[in-house]
PDB file of C-alpha atoms in Angstrom:
ATOM      1  CA  LYS A  28      12.025 -25.995  -6.645  1.00  0.00           C
ATOM      2  CA  LEU A  29       9.054 -27.601  -4.917  1.00  0.00           C
ATOM      3  CA  PRO A  30       5.551 -26.120  -5.746  1.00  0.00           C
ATOM      4  CA  GLY A  31       5.127 -24.855  -2.204  1.00  0.00           C
ATOM      5  CA  ASP A  32       8.771 -23.376  -1.851  1.00  0.00           C
ATOM      6  CA  PRO A  33       8.140 -19.796  -0.801  1.00  0.00           C
ATOM      7  CA  HIS A  34      11.423 -18.861  -2.487  1.00  0.00           C
ATOM      8  CA  ASN A  35      10.190 -19.898  -5.897  1.00  0.00           C
ATOM      9  CA  VAL A  36       9.726 -16.522  -7.501  1.00  0.00           C
ATOM     10  CA  GLY A  37       9.794 -17.053 -11.106  1.00  0.00           C
ATOM     11  CA  ALA A  38      11.957 -15.369 -13.661  1.00  0.00           C
ATOM     12  CA  GLY A  39      15.150 -13.908 -12.392  1.00  0.00           C
ATOM     13  CA  GLY A  40      14.785 -15.123  -8.972  1.00  0.00           C
ATOM     14  CA  GLY A  41      16.138 -18.582  -9.473  1.00  0.00           C
ATOM     15  CA  GLY A  42      12.728 -20.272  -9.472  1.00  0.00           C
ATOM     16  CA  GLY A  43      10.658 -20.943 -12.412  1.00  0.00           C
ATOM     17  CA  GLY A  44       7.253 -21.916 -11.048  1.00  0.00           C
ATOM     18  CA  GLY A  45       5.841 -18.589 -10.003  1.00  0.00           C
ATOM     19  CA  TYR A  46       5.429 -16.989  -6.539  1.00  0.00           C
ATOM     20  CA  SER A  47       4.075 -18.861  -3.457  1.00  0.00           C
ATOM     21  CA  VAL A  48       2.597 -16.553  -0.859  1.00  0.00           C
ATOM     22  CA  THR A  49       3.510 -17.541   2.704  1.00  0.00           C
ATOM     23  CA  GLY A  50       1.152 -17.965   5.599  1.00  0.00           C
ATOM     24  CA  ILE A  51       2.717 -14.858   7.296  1.00  0.00           C
ATOM     25  CA  GLU A  52       1.813 -12.727   4.329  1.00  0.00           C
ATOM     26  CA  LEU A  53      -1.805 -13.958   4.214  1.00  0.00           C
ATOM     27  CA  PHE A  54      -2.045 -13.224   7.931  1.00  0.00           C
ATOM     28  CA  SER A  55      -0.877  -9.579   7.398  1.00  0.00           C
ATOM     29  CA  ASP A  56      -3.514  -9.319   4.660  1.00  0.00           C
ATOM     30  CA  LEU A  57      -6.028 -10.142   7.319  1.00  0.00           C
ATOM     31  CA  VAL A  58      -4.892  -7.361   9.406  1.00  0.00           C
ATOM     32  CA  MET A  59      -5.151  -5.049   6.319  1.00  0.00           C
ATOM     33  CA  VAL A  60      -8.805  -6.318   5.698  1.00  0.00           C
ATOM     34  CA  VAL A  61      -9.646  -5.240   9.461  1.00  0.00           C
ATOM     35  CA  ALA A  62      -8.080  -1.804   8.765  1.00  0.00           C
ATOM     36  CA  ILE A  63     -10.067  -1.387   5.580  1.00  0.00           C
ATOM     37  CA  HIS A  64     -13.306  -2.363   7.256  1.00  0.00           C
ATOM     38  CA  VAL A  65     -12.773   0.125   9.981  1.00  0.00           C
ATOM     39  CA  ILE A  66     -12.226   3.125   7.820  1.00  0.00           C
ATOM     40  CA  ALA A  67     -15.406   2.128   5.815  1.00  0.00           C
ATOM     41  CA  VAL A  68     -17.706   2.134   8.969  1.00  0.00           C
ATOM     42  CA  PRO A  69     -18.156   6.000   8.962  1.00  0.00           C
ATOM     43  CA  LEU A  70     -19.596   5.710   5.408  1.00  0.00           C
ATOM     44  CA  GLU A  71     -22.657   3.907   7.090  1.00  0.00           C
ATOM     45  CA  GLU A  72     -23.710   7.156   8.738  1.00  0.00           C
ATOM     46  CA  ALA A  73     -25.852   8.792   6.241  1.00  0.00           C
ATOM     47  CA  ASP A  74     -26.436  12.107   8.254  1.00  0.00           C
ATOM     48  CA  VAL A  75     -22.620  12.926   8.175  1.00  0.00           C
ATOM     49  CA  LEU A  76     -21.713  11.001   4.877  1.00  0.00           C
ATOM     50  CA  LEU A  77     -20.254  14.096   3.067  1.00  0.00           C
ATOM     51  CA  ASN A  78     -18.336  15.183   6.150  1.00  0.00           C
ATOM     52  CA  ASN A  79     -16.671  11.633   6.393  1.00  0.00           C
ATOM     53  CA  ILE A  80     -15.920  11.198   2.664  1.00  0.00           C
ATOM     54  CA  PRO A  81     -12.742  13.454   2.629  1.00  0.00           C
ATOM     55  CA  TRP A  82     -11.077  11.637   5.557  1.00  0.00           C
ATOM     56  CA  TYR A  83     -12.202   8.285   4.117  1.00  0.00           C
ATOM     57  CA  ILE A  84     -10.284   9.053   0.865  1.00  0.00           C
ATOM     58  CA  ILE A  85      -7.345  10.238   2.840  1.00  0.00           C
ATOM     59  CA  ARG A  86      -7.260   7.029   4.858  1.00  0.00           C
ATOM     60  CA  VAL A  87      -7.647   4.741   1.837  1.00  0.00           C
ATOM     61  CA  PHE A  88      -4.810   6.323   0.209  1.00  0.00           C
ATOM     62  CA  HIS A  89      -2.590   5.983   3.261  1.00  0.00           C
ATOM     63  CA  LEU A  90      -3.603   2.334   3.695  1.00  0.00           C
ATOM     64  CA  TRP A  91      -2.795   1.580   0.011  1.00  0.00           C
ATOM     65  CA  LEU A  92       0.573   3.216   0.313  1.00  0.00           C
ATOM     66  CA  ILE A  93       1.389   1.117   3.510  1.00  0.00           C
ATOM     67  CA  TRP A  94       0.180  -2.092   1.781  1.00  0.00           C
ATOM     68  CA  HIS A  95       1.943  -1.457  -1.557  1.00  0.00           C
ATOM     69  CA  SER A  96       5.224  -0.881   0.291  1.00  0.00           C
ATOM     70  CA  SER A  97       4.752  -3.984   2.507  1.00  0.00           C
ATOM     71  CA  MET A  98       4.006  -6.010  -0.675  1.00  0.00           C
ATOM     72  CA  ILE A  99       7.280  -4.820  -2.214  1.00  0.00           C
ATOM     73  CA  ALA A 100       9.182  -5.751   0.955  1.00  0.00           C
ATOM     74  CA  PHE A 101       7.536  -9.132   1.109  1.00  0.00           C
ATOM     75  CA  HIS A 102       8.498  -9.776  -2.597  1.00  0.00           C
ATOM     76  CA  LEU A 103      12.046  -8.643  -1.820  1.00  0.00           C
ATOM     77  CA  SER A 104      12.219 -11.233   0.925  1.00  0.00           C
ATOM     78  CA  HIS A 105      11.481 -13.863  -1.528  1.00  0.00           C
ATOM     79  CA  LEU A 106      13.856 -12.757  -3.989  1.00  0.00           C
ATOM     80  CA  PHE A 107      16.744 -12.786  -1.385  1.00  0.00           C
ATOM     81  CA  ARG A 108      15.367 -16.228  -0.258  1.00  0.00           C
ATOM     82  CA  ASP A 109      14.848 -15.176   3.466  1.00  0.00           C
ATOM     83  CA  ALA A 110      10.986 -15.324   3.588  1.00  0.00           C
ATOM     84  CA  ASP A 111      11.315 -18.000   6.269  1.00  0.00           C
ATOM     85  CA  ASN A 112      13.960 -16.157   8.352  1.00  0.00           C
ATOM     86  CA  PRO A 113      12.764 -15.335  12.054  1.00  0.00           C
ATOM     87  CA  ILE A 114      13.950 -11.771  11.518  1.00  0.00           C
ATOM     88  CA  HIS A 115      11.406 -11.510   8.598  1.00  0.00           C
ATOM     89  CA  TYR A 116       8.830 -12.802  10.699  1.00  0.00           C
ATOM     90  CA  ALA A 117       9.668 -10.214  13.433  1.00  0.00           C
ATOM     91  CA  VAL A 118       9.462  -7.333  10.966  1.00  0.00           C
ATOM     92  CA  VAL A 119       6.098  -8.530   9.710  1.00  0.00           C
ATOM     93  CA  LEU A 120       4.761  -8.863  13.264  1.00  0.00           C
ATOM     94  CA  MET A 121       5.903  -5.300  14.061  1.00  0.00           C
ATOM     95  CA  TYR A 122       4.265  -4.014  10.743  1.00  0.00           C
ATOM     96  CA  MET A 123       0.909  -5.818  11.722  1.00  0.00           C
ATOM     97  CA  ILE A 124       1.079  -4.276  15.203  1.00  0.00           C
ATOM     98  CA  LEU A 125       1.540  -0.813  13.904  1.00  0.00           C
ATOM     99  CA  VAL A 126      -1.323  -1.181  11.343  1.00  0.00           C
ATOM    100  CA  MET A 127      -3.585  -2.465  14.225  1.00  0.00           C
ATOM    101  CA  GLN A 128      -2.528   0.717  16.195  1.00  0.00           C
ATOM    102  CA  LEU A 129      -3.581   2.774  12.998  1.00  0.00           C
ATOM    103  CA  SER A 130      -6.873   1.072  12.909  1.00  0.00           C
ATOM    104  CA  GLN A 131      -7.574   1.771  16.642  1.00  0.00           C
ATOM    105  CA  HIS A 132      -6.985   5.532  15.871  1.00  0.00           C
ATOM    106  CA  TYR A 133      -9.324   5.319  12.775  1.00  0.00           C
ATOM    107  CA  ARG A 134     -12.074   3.621  14.846  1.00  0.00           C
ATOM    108  CA  THR A 135     -12.106   6.340  17.388  1.00  0.00           C
ATOM    109  CA  GLY A 136     -11.812   9.159  14.831  1.00  0.00           C
ATOM    110  CA  ASP A 137      -8.420  10.441  16.019  1.00  0.00           C
ATOM    111  CA  ASN A 138      -7.091  11.674  12.843  1.00  0.00           C
ATOM    112  CA  TYR A 139      -4.153  13.379  14.616  1.00  0.00           C
ATOM    113  CA  GLY A 140      -2.953  10.183  16.304  1.00  0.00           C
ATOM    114  CA  ALA A 141      -3.547   8.163  13.177  1.00  0.00           C
ATOM    115  CA  LEU A 142      -1.372  10.507  11.242  1.00  0.00           C
ATOM    116  CA  ILE A 143       1.412  10.033  13.727  1.00  0.00           C
ATOM    117  CA  ILE A 144       1.112   6.273  13.541  1.00  0.00           C
ATOM    118  CA  ASN A 145       1.037   6.504   9.694  1.00  0.00           C
ATOM    119  CA  MET A 146       4.326   8.324   9.535  1.00  0.00           C
ATOM    120  CA  ILE A 147       5.789   5.734  11.968  1.00  0.00           C
ATOM    121  CA  VAL A 148       4.611   2.853   9.764  1.00  0.00           C
ATOM    122  CA  ARG A 149       5.925   4.395   6.535  1.00  0.00           C
ATOM    123  CA  SER A 150       9.429   5.309   8.233  1.00  0.00           C
ATOM    124  CA  PHE A 151       9.610   1.675   9.433  1.00  0.00           C
ATOM    125  CA  GLU A 152       8.858   0.376   5.873  1.00  0.00           C
ATOM    126  CA  VAL A 153      11.511   2.710   4.325  1.00  0.00           C
ATOM    127  CA  ILE A 154      14.212   1.745   6.752  1.00  0.00           C
ATOM    128  CA  SER A 155      13.498  -2.057   6.677  1.00  0.00           C
ATOM    129  CA  PHE A 156      13.530  -1.980   2.852  1.00  0.00           C
ATOM    130  CA  THR A 157      16.868  -0.117   2.957  1.00  0.00           C
ATOM    131  CA  VAL A 158      18.438  -2.668   5.383  1.00  0.00           C
ATOM    132  CA  GLN A 159      17.010  -5.525   3.599  1.00  0.00           C
ATOM    133  CA  VAL A 160      18.010  -4.663   0.017  1.00  0.00           C
ATOM    134  CA  ASN A 161      21.665  -4.318   1.272  1.00  0.00           C
ATOM    135  CA  ARG A 162      21.917  -7.756   2.680  1.00  0.00           C
ATOM    136  CA  GLU A 163      23.885 -10.307   0.991  1.00  0.00           C
ATOM    137  CA  PRO A 164      21.875 -11.831  -2.032  1.00  0.00           C
ATOM    138  CA  PRO A 165      21.728 -15.546  -2.882  1.00  0.00           C
ATOM    139  CA  MET A 166      24.224 -17.172  -5.207  1.00  0.00           C
ATOM    140  CA  HIS A 167      23.776 -16.547  -8.863  1.00  0.00           C
ATOM    141  CA  PHE A 168      21.526 -13.595  -8.204  1.00  0.00           C
ATOM    142  CA  ASP A 169      21.108 -11.336 -11.466  1.00  0.00           C
ATOM    143  CA  SER A 170      23.846  -8.596 -11.003  1.00  0.00           C
ATOM    144  CA  ALA A 171      21.768  -6.141 -13.072  1.00  0.00           C
ATOM    145  CA  ARG A 172      18.751  -6.872 -11.002  1.00  0.00           C
ATOM    146  CA  LEU A 173      20.582  -6.447  -7.781  1.00  0.00           C
ATOM    147  CA  ALA A 174      22.156  -3.131  -8.907  1.00  0.00           C
ATOM    148  CA  ILE A 175      18.680  -1.715  -9.604  1.00  0.00           C
ATOM    149  CA  LEU A 176      17.340  -2.833  -6.351  1.00  0.00           C
ATOM    150  CA  ARG A 177      19.983  -1.290  -4.388  1.00  0.00           C
ATOM    151  CA  LEU A 178      19.483   2.088  -6.348  1.00  0.00           C
ATOM    152  CA  ILE A 179      15.897   2.302  -5.110  1.00  0.00           C
ATOM    153  CA  PRO A 180      16.609   3.311  -1.416  1.00  0.00           C
ATOM    154  CA  LYS A 181      18.954   6.192  -2.719  1.00  0.00           C
ATOM    155  CA  SER A 182      15.680   7.976  -4.050  1.00  0.00           C
ATOM    156  CA  MET A 183      13.254   6.286  -1.721  1.00  0.00           C
ATOM    157  CA  ALA A 184      14.333   8.139   1.371  1.00  0.00           C
ATOM    158  CA  PRO A 185      14.614  11.552  -0.008  1.00  0.00           C
ATOM    159  CA  ASN A 186      11.199  11.206  -1.768  1.00  0.00           C
ATOM    160  CA  PHE A 187       9.723   9.966   1.459  1.00  0.00           C
ATOM    161  CA  VAL A 188      10.941  13.011   3.324  1.00  0.00           C
ATOM    162  CA  VAL A 189       9.691  15.632   0.797  1.00  0.00           C
ATOM    163  CA  THR A 190       6.382  14.110  -0.176  1.00  0.00           C
ATOM    164  CA  GLU A 191       5.266  12.552   3.101  1.00  0.00           C
ATOM    165  CA  LEU A 192       7.309  13.359   6.257  1.00  0.00           C
ATOM    166  CA  LEU A 193       7.686  17.159   5.833  1.00  0.00           C
ATOM    167  CA  PRO A 194       4.002  18.075   4.837  1.00  0.00           C
ATOM    168  CA  LEU A 195       2.482  15.633   7.268  1.00  0.00           C
ATOM    169  CA  SER A 196       4.728  16.917  10.107  1.00  0.00           C
ATOM    170  CA  LEU A 197       3.473  20.497   9.133  1.00  0.00           C
ATOM    171  CA  ALA A 198      -0.193  19.321   8.987  1.00  0.00           C
ATOM    172  CA  LEU A 199       0.316  18.114  12.652  1.00  0.00           C
ATOM    173  CA  ILE A 200       2.047  21.340  13.705  1.00  0.00           C
ATOM    174  CA  PHE A 201      -0.468  23.641  12.177  1.00  0.00           C
ATOM    175  CA  GLN A 202      -3.461  21.591  13.419  1.00  0.00           C
ATOM    176  CA  VAL A 203      -7.052  23.039  13.625  1.00  0.00           C
ATOM    177  CA  ASP A 204      -9.095  22.118  16.660  1.00  0.00           C
ATOM    178  CA  GLY A 205      -7.145  19.145  17.256  1.00  0.00           C
ATOM    179  CA  GLN A 206      -7.358  17.973  13.670  1.00  0.00           C
ATOM    180  CA  PRO A 207      -4.412  17.894  11.169  1.00  0.00           C
ATOM    181  CA  ARG A 208      -4.511  20.611   8.767  1.00  0.00           C
ATOM    182  CA  MET A 209      -6.299  18.795   5.789  1.00  0.00           C
ATOM    183  CA  SER A 210      -4.889  20.990   3.025  1.00  0.00           C
ATOM    184  CA  LEU A 211      -1.408  19.894   3.962  1.00  0.00           C
ATOM    185  CA  VAL A 212      -2.413  16.254   3.999  1.00  0.00           C
ATOM    186  CA  TRP A 213      -3.820  16.563   0.530  1.00  0.00           C
ATOM    187  CA  LEU A 214      -0.743  18.357  -0.446  1.00  0.00           C
ATOM    188  CA  SER A 215       1.278  15.256   0.697  1.00  0.00           C
ATOM    189  CA  ILE A 216      -1.050  12.902  -1.416  1.00  0.00           C
ATOM    190  CA  VAL A 217      -0.623  15.178  -4.565  1.00  0.00           C
ATOM    191  CA  LEU A 218       3.189  15.097  -4.200  1.00  0.00           C
ATOM    192  CA  VAL A 219       3.277  11.234  -3.662  1.00  0.00           C
ATOM    193  CA  ILE A 220       1.051  10.786  -6.765  1.00  0.00           C
ATOM    194  CA  ALA A 221       3.161  13.179  -8.954  1.00  0.00           C
ATOM    195  CA  GLN A 222       6.526  11.639  -7.796  1.00  0.00           C
ATOM    196  CA  ARG A 223       5.463   8.039  -8.393  1.00  0.00           C
ATOM    197  CA  THR A 224       3.755   8.929 -11.790  1.00  0.00           C
ATOM    198  CA  TYR A 225       7.001  10.939 -12.930  1.00  0.00           C
ATOM    199  CA  SER A 226       9.072   7.955 -11.850  1.00  0.00           C
ATOM    200  CA  ALA A 227       7.072   5.500 -13.762  1.00  0.00           C
ATOM    201  CA  TRP A 228       6.996   7.566 -16.904  1.00  0.00           C
ATOM    202  CA  LYS A 229      10.953   8.033 -16.542  1.00  0.00           C
ATOM    203  CA  VAL A 230      11.456   4.302 -16.430  1.00  0.00           C
ATOM    204  CA  ASP A 231       9.176   3.695 -19.217  1.00  0.00           C
ATOM    205  CA  VAL A 232      10.928   6.244 -21.445  1.00  0.00           C
ATOM    206  CA  ILE A 233      14.384   4.831 -20.650  1.00  0.00           C
ATOM    207  CA  GLN A 234      13.097   1.280 -21.450  1.00  0.00           C
ATOM    208  CA  ARG A 235      11.562   2.382 -24.692  1.00  0.00           C
ATOM    209  CA  ASN A 236      14.709   4.070 -25.830  1.00  0.00           C
ATOM    210  CA  SER A 237      17.141   1.389 -24.768  1.00  0.00           C
ATOM    211  CA  THR A 238      18.408  -1.290 -27.090  1.00  0.00           C
ATOM    212  CA  LYS A 239      18.853  -3.783 -24.202  1.00  0.00           C
ATOM    213  CA  LYS A 240      16.070  -6.078 -22.856  1.00  0.00           C
ATOM    214  CA  PRO A 241      14.361  -4.505 -19.851  1.00  0.00           C
ATOM    215  CA  VAL A 242      15.375  -5.968 -16.486  1.00  0.00           C
ATOM    216  CA  GLU A 243      12.480  -7.562 -14.597  1.00  0.00           C
ATOM    217  CA  VAL A 244      13.043  -6.376 -11.048  1.00  0.00           C
ATOM    218  CA  PHE A 245       9.725  -7.437  -9.520  1.00  0.00           C
ATOM    219  CA  ASP A 246       7.386 -10.015 -10.881  1.00  0.00           C
ATOM    220  CA  PRO A 247       4.478  -8.373 -12.802  1.00  0.00           C
ATOM    221  CA  HIS A 248       2.123 -11.389 -12.333  1.00  0.00           C
ATOM    222  CA  LEU A 249       2.596 -11.151  -8.606  1.00  0.00           C
ATOM    223  CA  MET A 250       1.767  -7.374  -8.691  1.00  0.00           C
ATOM    224  CA  LYS A 251      -1.342  -7.966 -10.739  1.00  0.00           C
ATOM    225  CA  GLU A 252      -2.563 -10.864  -8.548  1.00  0.00           C
ATOM    226  CA  ARG A 253      -1.828  -8.810  -5.267  1.00  0.00           C
ATOM    227  CA  TYR A 254      -3.582  -5.658  -6.673  1.00  0.00           C
ATOM    228  CA  GLU A 255      -6.698  -7.636  -7.804  1.00  0.00           C
ATOM    229  CA  LEU A 256      -6.882  -9.014  -4.117  1.00  0.00           C
ATOM    230  CA  ILE A 257      -6.694  -5.568  -2.489  1.00  0.00           C
ATOM    231  CA  ALA A 258      -9.141  -4.055  -5.040  1.00  0.00           C
ATOM    232  CA  LEU A 259     -11.679  -6.794  -4.242  1.00  0.00           C
ATOM    233  CA  ILE A 260     -11.309  -6.035  -0.483  1.00  0.00           C
ATOM    234  CA  PHE A 261     -11.877  -2.362  -0.989  1.00  0.00           C
ATOM    235  CA  ILE A 262     -15.005  -3.034  -3.329  1.00  0.00           C
ATOM    236  CA  GLY A 263     -16.408  -5.500  -0.796  1.00  0.00           C
ATOM    237  CA  GLU A 264     -16.036  -3.018   2.190  1.00  0.00           C
ATOM    238  CA  LEU A 265     -17.591  -0.255   0.014  1.00  0.00           C
ATOM    239  CA  ALA A 266     -20.615  -2.517  -0.826  1.00  0.00           C
ATOM    240  CA  PHE A 267     -20.856  -3.479   3.017  1.00  0.00           C
ATOM    241  CA  ALA A 268     -20.883   0.237   4.004  1.00  0.00           C
ATOM    242  CA  ALA A 269     -23.781   1.059   1.445  1.00  0.00           C
ATOM    243  CA  ALA A 270     -25.879  -1.765   3.134  1.00  0.00           C
ATOM    244  CA  GLY A 271     -25.605   0.202   6.472  1.00  0.00           C
ATOM    245  CA  PRO A 272     -28.774   0.521   8.473  1.00  0.00           C
ATOM    246  CA  SER A 273     -31.040   3.557   7.524  1.00  0.00           C
ATOM    247  CA  ASP A 274     -34.888   4.111   7.744  1.00  0.00           C
ATOM    248  CA  GLU A 275     -34.724   6.883   5.108  1.00  0.00           C
ATOM    249  CA  TRP A 276     -35.803   6.205   1.598  1.00  0.00           C
ATOM    250  CA  ARG A 277     -32.616   8.243   0.431  1.00  0.00           C
ATOM    251  CA  SER A 278     -30.550   5.131   1.385  1.00  0.00           C
ATOM    252  CA  VAL A 279     -31.746   3.469  -1.799  1.00  0.00           C
ATOM    253  CA  GLY A 280     -30.305   6.041  -3.912  1.00  0.00           C
ATOM    254  CA  TYR A 281     -27.047   5.914  -1.892  1.00  0.00           C
ATOM    255  CA  CYS A 282     -26.838   2.069  -2.388  1.00  0.00           C
ATOM    256  CA  VAL A 283     -27.442   2.418  -6.071  1.00  0.00           C
ATOM    257  CA  PHE A 284     -24.559   5.088  -6.212  1.00  0.00           C
ATOM    258  CA  ALA A 285     -22.257   2.881  -4.153  1.00  0.00           C
ATOM    259  CA  MET A 286     -22.798  -0.249  -6.154  1.00  0.00           C
ATOM    260  CA  LEU A 287     -22.324   1.663  -9.533  1.00  0.00           C
ATOM    261  CA  ALA A 288     -19.078   2.941  -8.230  1.00  0.00           C
ATOM    262  CA  ALA A 289     -17.930  -0.490  -7.060  1.00  0.00           C
ATOM    263  CA  PHE A 290     -18.984  -2.208 -10.287  1.00  0.00           C
ATOM    264  CA  GLY A 291     -17.176   0.716 -12.277  1.00  0.00           C
ATOM    265  CA  PHE A 292     -14.086   0.039 -10.129  1.00  0.00           C
ATOM    266  CA  PHE A 293     -14.364  -3.668 -10.731  1.00  0.00           C
ATOM    267  CA  LEU A 294     -14.416  -3.175 -14.437  1.00  0.00           C
ATOM    268  CA  LEU A 295     -11.570  -0.777 -14.429  1.00  0.00           C
ATOM    269  CA  CYS A 296      -9.438  -3.076 -12.464  1.00  0.00           C
ATOM    270  CA  PHE A 297     -10.234  -6.456 -14.173  1.00  0.00           C
ATOM    271  CA  THR A 298     -11.465  -6.023 -17.592  1.00  0.00           C
ATOM    272  CA  ALA A 299      -9.306  -3.150 -18.827  1.00  0.00           C
ATOM    273  CA  ARG A 300      -6.204  -5.179 -18.345  1.00  0.00           C
ATOM    274  CA  HIS A 301      -7.560  -7.727 -20.933  1.00  0.00           C
TER     275      HIS A 301
END
């Protein structure tokens, strides 16, 4: 494998030299940076800051979920050695278009339209992952790894319907003054966190009790590197929002609070792992 080979995915993927991020993935990261910047803009408005924070947290969570799912799909394309496939490029292009549409709704404060686009993006990600994982794998692909990968969609689709599609649809149906019902949106977030936490705990228990060596489905070094990148982006935008224009002396306290929060998040993400 050449150092710049996008299919060089390290252990279990037939490579051995690590993961090489492609240009199309970096381009999609740029689109996500724009979206993160857009959702941070309302935090610059000191007079309505407290009113903007709840929807800011909701938007951050939805963008994280979209980004996390896309990262898994990108990694899967490397494992299946089709990262330079034109179909893969078309899927990434559609993903970027939908994220930009989501950003436009965020910019105008249209939470109702943003929630609809969010559900479209997530549905698109679930469907594309299911189609992708059932494609023919490359020769000599680890059979145990393939079996686990193909089990994921069987739980992914039902979990998506229960934790996201159903409560968010109800939030749109039972809208209040043109805004989605926030309590149902928060319910969806709680369900997603609970489901993913339980799944991670269940896998951890199975691996601890098993006498066999755990199968490495996704590259942990890739996950760490990609999460460090997205964490830096969020921290940077939070700091940028804290530097928003204000003639009031209270903005000093807000800047101190924002930077302490950003610094604490930095320590949590980058030093706890050591």
